[in-house]
PDB file of C-alpha atoms in Angstrom:
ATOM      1  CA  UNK A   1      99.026  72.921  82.249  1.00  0.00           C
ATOM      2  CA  UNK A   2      96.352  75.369  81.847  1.00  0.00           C
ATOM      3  CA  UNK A   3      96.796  78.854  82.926  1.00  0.00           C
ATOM      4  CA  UNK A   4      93.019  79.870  83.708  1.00  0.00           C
ATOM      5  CA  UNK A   5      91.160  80.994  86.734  1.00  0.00           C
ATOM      6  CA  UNK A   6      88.442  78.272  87.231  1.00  0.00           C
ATOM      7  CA  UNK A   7      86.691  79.917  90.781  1.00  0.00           C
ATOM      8  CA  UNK A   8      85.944  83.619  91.911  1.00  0.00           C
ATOM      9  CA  UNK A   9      85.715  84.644  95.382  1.00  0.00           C
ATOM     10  CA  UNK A  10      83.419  86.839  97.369  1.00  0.00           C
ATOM     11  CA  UNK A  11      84.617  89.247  99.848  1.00  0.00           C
ATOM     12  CA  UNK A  12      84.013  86.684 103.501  1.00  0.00           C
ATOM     13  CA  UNK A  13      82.702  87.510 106.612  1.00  0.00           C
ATOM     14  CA  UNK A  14      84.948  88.699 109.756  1.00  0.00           C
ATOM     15  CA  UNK A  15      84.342  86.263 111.680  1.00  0.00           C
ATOM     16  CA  UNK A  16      87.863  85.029 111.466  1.00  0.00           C
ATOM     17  CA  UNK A  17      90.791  84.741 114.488  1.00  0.00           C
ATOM     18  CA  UNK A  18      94.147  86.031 113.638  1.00  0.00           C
ATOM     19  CA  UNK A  19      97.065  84.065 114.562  1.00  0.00           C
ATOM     20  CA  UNK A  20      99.008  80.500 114.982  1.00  0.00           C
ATOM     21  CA  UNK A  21      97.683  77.749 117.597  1.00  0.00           C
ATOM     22  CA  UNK A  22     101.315  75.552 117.208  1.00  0.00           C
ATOM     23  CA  UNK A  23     103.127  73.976 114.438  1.00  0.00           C
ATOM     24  CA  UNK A  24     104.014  70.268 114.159  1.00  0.00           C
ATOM     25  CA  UNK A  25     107.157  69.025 113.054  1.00  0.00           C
ATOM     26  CA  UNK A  26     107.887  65.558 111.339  1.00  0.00           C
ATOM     27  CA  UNK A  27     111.645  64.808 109.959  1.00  0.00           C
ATOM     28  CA  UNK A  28     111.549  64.723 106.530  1.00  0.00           C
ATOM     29  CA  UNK A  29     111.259  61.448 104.092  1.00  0.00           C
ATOM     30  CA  UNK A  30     111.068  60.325 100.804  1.00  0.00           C
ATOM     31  CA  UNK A  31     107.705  58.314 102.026  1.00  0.00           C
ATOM     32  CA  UNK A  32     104.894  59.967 100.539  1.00  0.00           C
ATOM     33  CA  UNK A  33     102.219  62.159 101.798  1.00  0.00           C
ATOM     34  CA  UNK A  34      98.730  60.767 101.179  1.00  0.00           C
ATOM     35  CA  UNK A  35      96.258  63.494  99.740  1.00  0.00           C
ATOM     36  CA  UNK A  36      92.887  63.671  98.420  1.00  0.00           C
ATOM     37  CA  UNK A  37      91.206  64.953  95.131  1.00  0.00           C
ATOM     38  CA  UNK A  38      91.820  68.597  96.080  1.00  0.00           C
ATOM     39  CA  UNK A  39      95.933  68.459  97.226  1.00  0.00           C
ATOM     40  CA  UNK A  40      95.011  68.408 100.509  1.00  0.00           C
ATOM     41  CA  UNK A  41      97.395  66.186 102.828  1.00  0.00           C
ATOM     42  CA  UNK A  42      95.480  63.273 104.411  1.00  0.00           C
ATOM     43  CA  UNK A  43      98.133  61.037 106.399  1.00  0.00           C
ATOM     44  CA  UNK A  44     101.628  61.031 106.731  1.00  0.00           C
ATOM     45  CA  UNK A  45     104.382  58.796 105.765  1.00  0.00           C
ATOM     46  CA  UNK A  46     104.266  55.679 107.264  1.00  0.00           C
ATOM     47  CA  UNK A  47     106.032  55.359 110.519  1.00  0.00           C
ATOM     48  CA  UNK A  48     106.171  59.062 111.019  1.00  0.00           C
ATOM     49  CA  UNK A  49     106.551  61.019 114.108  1.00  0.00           C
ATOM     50  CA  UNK A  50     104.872  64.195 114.799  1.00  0.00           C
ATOM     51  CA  UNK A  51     105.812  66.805 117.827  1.00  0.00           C
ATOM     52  CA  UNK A  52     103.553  69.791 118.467  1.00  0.00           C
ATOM     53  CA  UNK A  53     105.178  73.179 119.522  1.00  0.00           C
ATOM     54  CA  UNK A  54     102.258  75.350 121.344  1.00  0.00           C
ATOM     55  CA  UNK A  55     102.646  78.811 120.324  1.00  0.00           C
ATOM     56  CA  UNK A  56     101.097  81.910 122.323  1.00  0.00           C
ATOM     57  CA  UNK A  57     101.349  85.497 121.098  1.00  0.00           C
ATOM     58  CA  UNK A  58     103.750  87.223 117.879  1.00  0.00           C
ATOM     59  CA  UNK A  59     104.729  84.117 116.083  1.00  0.00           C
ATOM     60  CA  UNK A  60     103.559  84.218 112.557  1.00  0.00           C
ATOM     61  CA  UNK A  61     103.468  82.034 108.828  1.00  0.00           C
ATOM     62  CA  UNK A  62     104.196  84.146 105.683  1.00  0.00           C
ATOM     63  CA  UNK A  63     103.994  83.314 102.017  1.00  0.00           C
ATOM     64  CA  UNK A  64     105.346  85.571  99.241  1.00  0.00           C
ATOM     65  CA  UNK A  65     104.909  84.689  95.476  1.00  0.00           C
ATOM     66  CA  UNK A  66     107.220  85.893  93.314  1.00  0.00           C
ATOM     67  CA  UNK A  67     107.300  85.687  89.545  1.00  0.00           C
ATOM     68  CA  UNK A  68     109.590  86.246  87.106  1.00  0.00           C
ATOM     69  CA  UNK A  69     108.058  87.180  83.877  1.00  0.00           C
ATOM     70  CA  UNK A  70     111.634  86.718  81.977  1.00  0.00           C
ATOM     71  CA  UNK A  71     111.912  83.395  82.924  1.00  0.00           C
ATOM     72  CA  UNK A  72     107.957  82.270  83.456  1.00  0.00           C
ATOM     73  CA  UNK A  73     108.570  80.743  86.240  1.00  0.00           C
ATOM     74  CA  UNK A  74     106.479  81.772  89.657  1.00  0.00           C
ATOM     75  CA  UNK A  75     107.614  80.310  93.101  1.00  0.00           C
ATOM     76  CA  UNK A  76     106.428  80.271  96.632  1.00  0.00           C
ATOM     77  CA  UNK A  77     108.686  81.093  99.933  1.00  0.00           C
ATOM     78  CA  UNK A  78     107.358  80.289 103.426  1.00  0.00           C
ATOM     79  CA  UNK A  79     108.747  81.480 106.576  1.00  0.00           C
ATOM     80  CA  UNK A  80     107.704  80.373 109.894  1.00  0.00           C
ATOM     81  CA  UNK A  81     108.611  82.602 112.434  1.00  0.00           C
ATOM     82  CA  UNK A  82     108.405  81.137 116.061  1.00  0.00           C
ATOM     83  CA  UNK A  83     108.598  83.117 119.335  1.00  0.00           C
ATOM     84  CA  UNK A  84     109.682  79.928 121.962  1.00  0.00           C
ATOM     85  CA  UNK A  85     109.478  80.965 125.766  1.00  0.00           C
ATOM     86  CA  UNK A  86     112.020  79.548 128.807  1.00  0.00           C
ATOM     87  CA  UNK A  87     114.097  77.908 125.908  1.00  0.00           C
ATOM     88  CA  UNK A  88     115.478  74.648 128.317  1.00  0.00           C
ATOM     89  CA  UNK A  89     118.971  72.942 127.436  1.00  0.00           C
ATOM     90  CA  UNK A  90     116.730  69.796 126.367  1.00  0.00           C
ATOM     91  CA  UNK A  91     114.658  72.167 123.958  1.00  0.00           C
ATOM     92  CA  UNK A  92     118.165  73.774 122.800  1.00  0.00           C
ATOM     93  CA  UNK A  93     119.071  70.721 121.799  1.00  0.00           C
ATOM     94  CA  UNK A  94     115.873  69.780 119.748  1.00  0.00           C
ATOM     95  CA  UNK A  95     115.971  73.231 117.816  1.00  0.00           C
ATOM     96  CA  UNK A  96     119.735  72.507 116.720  1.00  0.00           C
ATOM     97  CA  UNK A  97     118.178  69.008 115.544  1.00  0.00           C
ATOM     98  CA  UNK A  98     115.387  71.385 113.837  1.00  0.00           C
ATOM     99  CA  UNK A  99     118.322  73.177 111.994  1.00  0.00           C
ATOM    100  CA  UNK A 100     120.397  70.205 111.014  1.00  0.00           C
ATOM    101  CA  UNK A 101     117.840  68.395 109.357  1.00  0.00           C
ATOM    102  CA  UNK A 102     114.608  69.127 106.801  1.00  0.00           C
ATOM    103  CA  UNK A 103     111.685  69.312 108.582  1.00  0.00           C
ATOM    104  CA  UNK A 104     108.205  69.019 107.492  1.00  0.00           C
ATOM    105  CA  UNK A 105     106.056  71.765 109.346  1.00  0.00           C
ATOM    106  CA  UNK A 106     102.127  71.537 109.784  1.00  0.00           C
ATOM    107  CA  UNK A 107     101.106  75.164 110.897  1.00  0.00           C
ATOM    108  CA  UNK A 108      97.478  75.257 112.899  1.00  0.00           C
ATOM    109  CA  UNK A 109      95.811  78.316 112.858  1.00  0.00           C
ATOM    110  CA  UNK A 110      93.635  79.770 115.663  1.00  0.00           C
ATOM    111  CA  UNK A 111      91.032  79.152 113.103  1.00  0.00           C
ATOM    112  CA  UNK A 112      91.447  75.578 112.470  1.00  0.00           C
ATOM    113  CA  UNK A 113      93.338  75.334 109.516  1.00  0.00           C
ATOM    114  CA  UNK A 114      96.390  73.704 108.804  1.00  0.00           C
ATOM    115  CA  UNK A 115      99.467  74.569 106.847  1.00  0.00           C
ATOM    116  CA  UNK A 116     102.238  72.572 105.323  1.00  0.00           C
ATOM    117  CA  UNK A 117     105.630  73.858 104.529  1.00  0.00           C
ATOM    118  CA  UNK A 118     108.230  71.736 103.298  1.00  0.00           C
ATOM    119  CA  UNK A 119     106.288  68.915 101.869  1.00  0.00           C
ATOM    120  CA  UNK A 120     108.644  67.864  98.837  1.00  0.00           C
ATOM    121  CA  UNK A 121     111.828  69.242 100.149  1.00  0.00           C
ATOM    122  CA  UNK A 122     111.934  69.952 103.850  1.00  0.00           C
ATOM    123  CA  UNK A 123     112.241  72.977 105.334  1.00  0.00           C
ATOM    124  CA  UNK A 124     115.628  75.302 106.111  1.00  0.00           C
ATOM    125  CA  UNK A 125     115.856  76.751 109.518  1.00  0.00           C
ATOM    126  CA  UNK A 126     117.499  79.274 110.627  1.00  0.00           C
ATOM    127  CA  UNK A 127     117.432  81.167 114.337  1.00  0.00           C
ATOM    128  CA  UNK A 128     118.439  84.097 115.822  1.00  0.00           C
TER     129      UNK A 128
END
C-alpha cells in the first residue's frame, strides 16, 4: 500500500452548519455494503432495515486517530454521542436492542453529509 499524499487542500469557505440532523441505524450483517470508485457507500445490504433517530441540539460524532509508531499500525475510534428527549418505555426498549446488538450507524449532518460507523464490525453502545 502506498504511503503518499496524492491531494492538497485549500483552506474552505464558512459557509458550513455545525451539527447532526439524525443518525440511522441498520442491524448489522455480513451482506455487503455496495460502494462506488471512491469508498463511498451506495446501498445497503439486501433486505435491510433502516430507522432514523431525529436529533435537535448537543448531540455530536467524533473521530480520533491514533497511531502507534512502535507497532505501525494507525486506527480510527468513533463515538456517537446522542442526547434522546421524553425517552418512552417503547423507545427504552429499542435502545437496550441498540446495546445488545452491532449496529450500523449512518450520521447526517446539518450540512448534508453522511457518516458511517460500524461498517465492517458494528458498532458498541454504551449509555449513561
Amino acid at each position: 500500500m502506498a504511503c503518499n499524499l496524492t491531494v492538497g487542500r485549500n483552506e474552505p469557505c464558512k459557509e458550513s452548519i455545525g451539527g447532526l440532523a439524525g443518525v440511522y441505524f441498520l442491524n448489522f450483517t455480513t451482506g455487503s455494503f455496495t460502494k462506488n470508485g471512491s469508498g463511498e457507500v451506495t446501498a445497503f445490504p439486501s433486505g435491510s432495515t433502516v430507522y432514523y433517530y431525529q436529533l435537535k441540539g448537543t448531540s455530536a460524532y467524533t473521530e480520533t486517530v491514533t497511531t502507534s509508531r512502535e507497532n505501525g499500525t494507525t486506527f480510527f475510534s468513533q463515538a456517537l454521542t446522542l442526547n434522546l428527549k421524553k425517552l418512552t418505555n417503547d423507545m427504552t426498549t429499542q435502545l437496550k436492542l441498540l446495546a445488545y446488538g452491532r449496529p450500523v450507524a449512518i450520521i447526517w449532518t446539518t450540512n448534508g453529509e453522511a457518516l458511517v460507523a460500524g461498517l465492517t464490525k458494528g458498532c458498541d453502545v454504551t449509555g449513561g
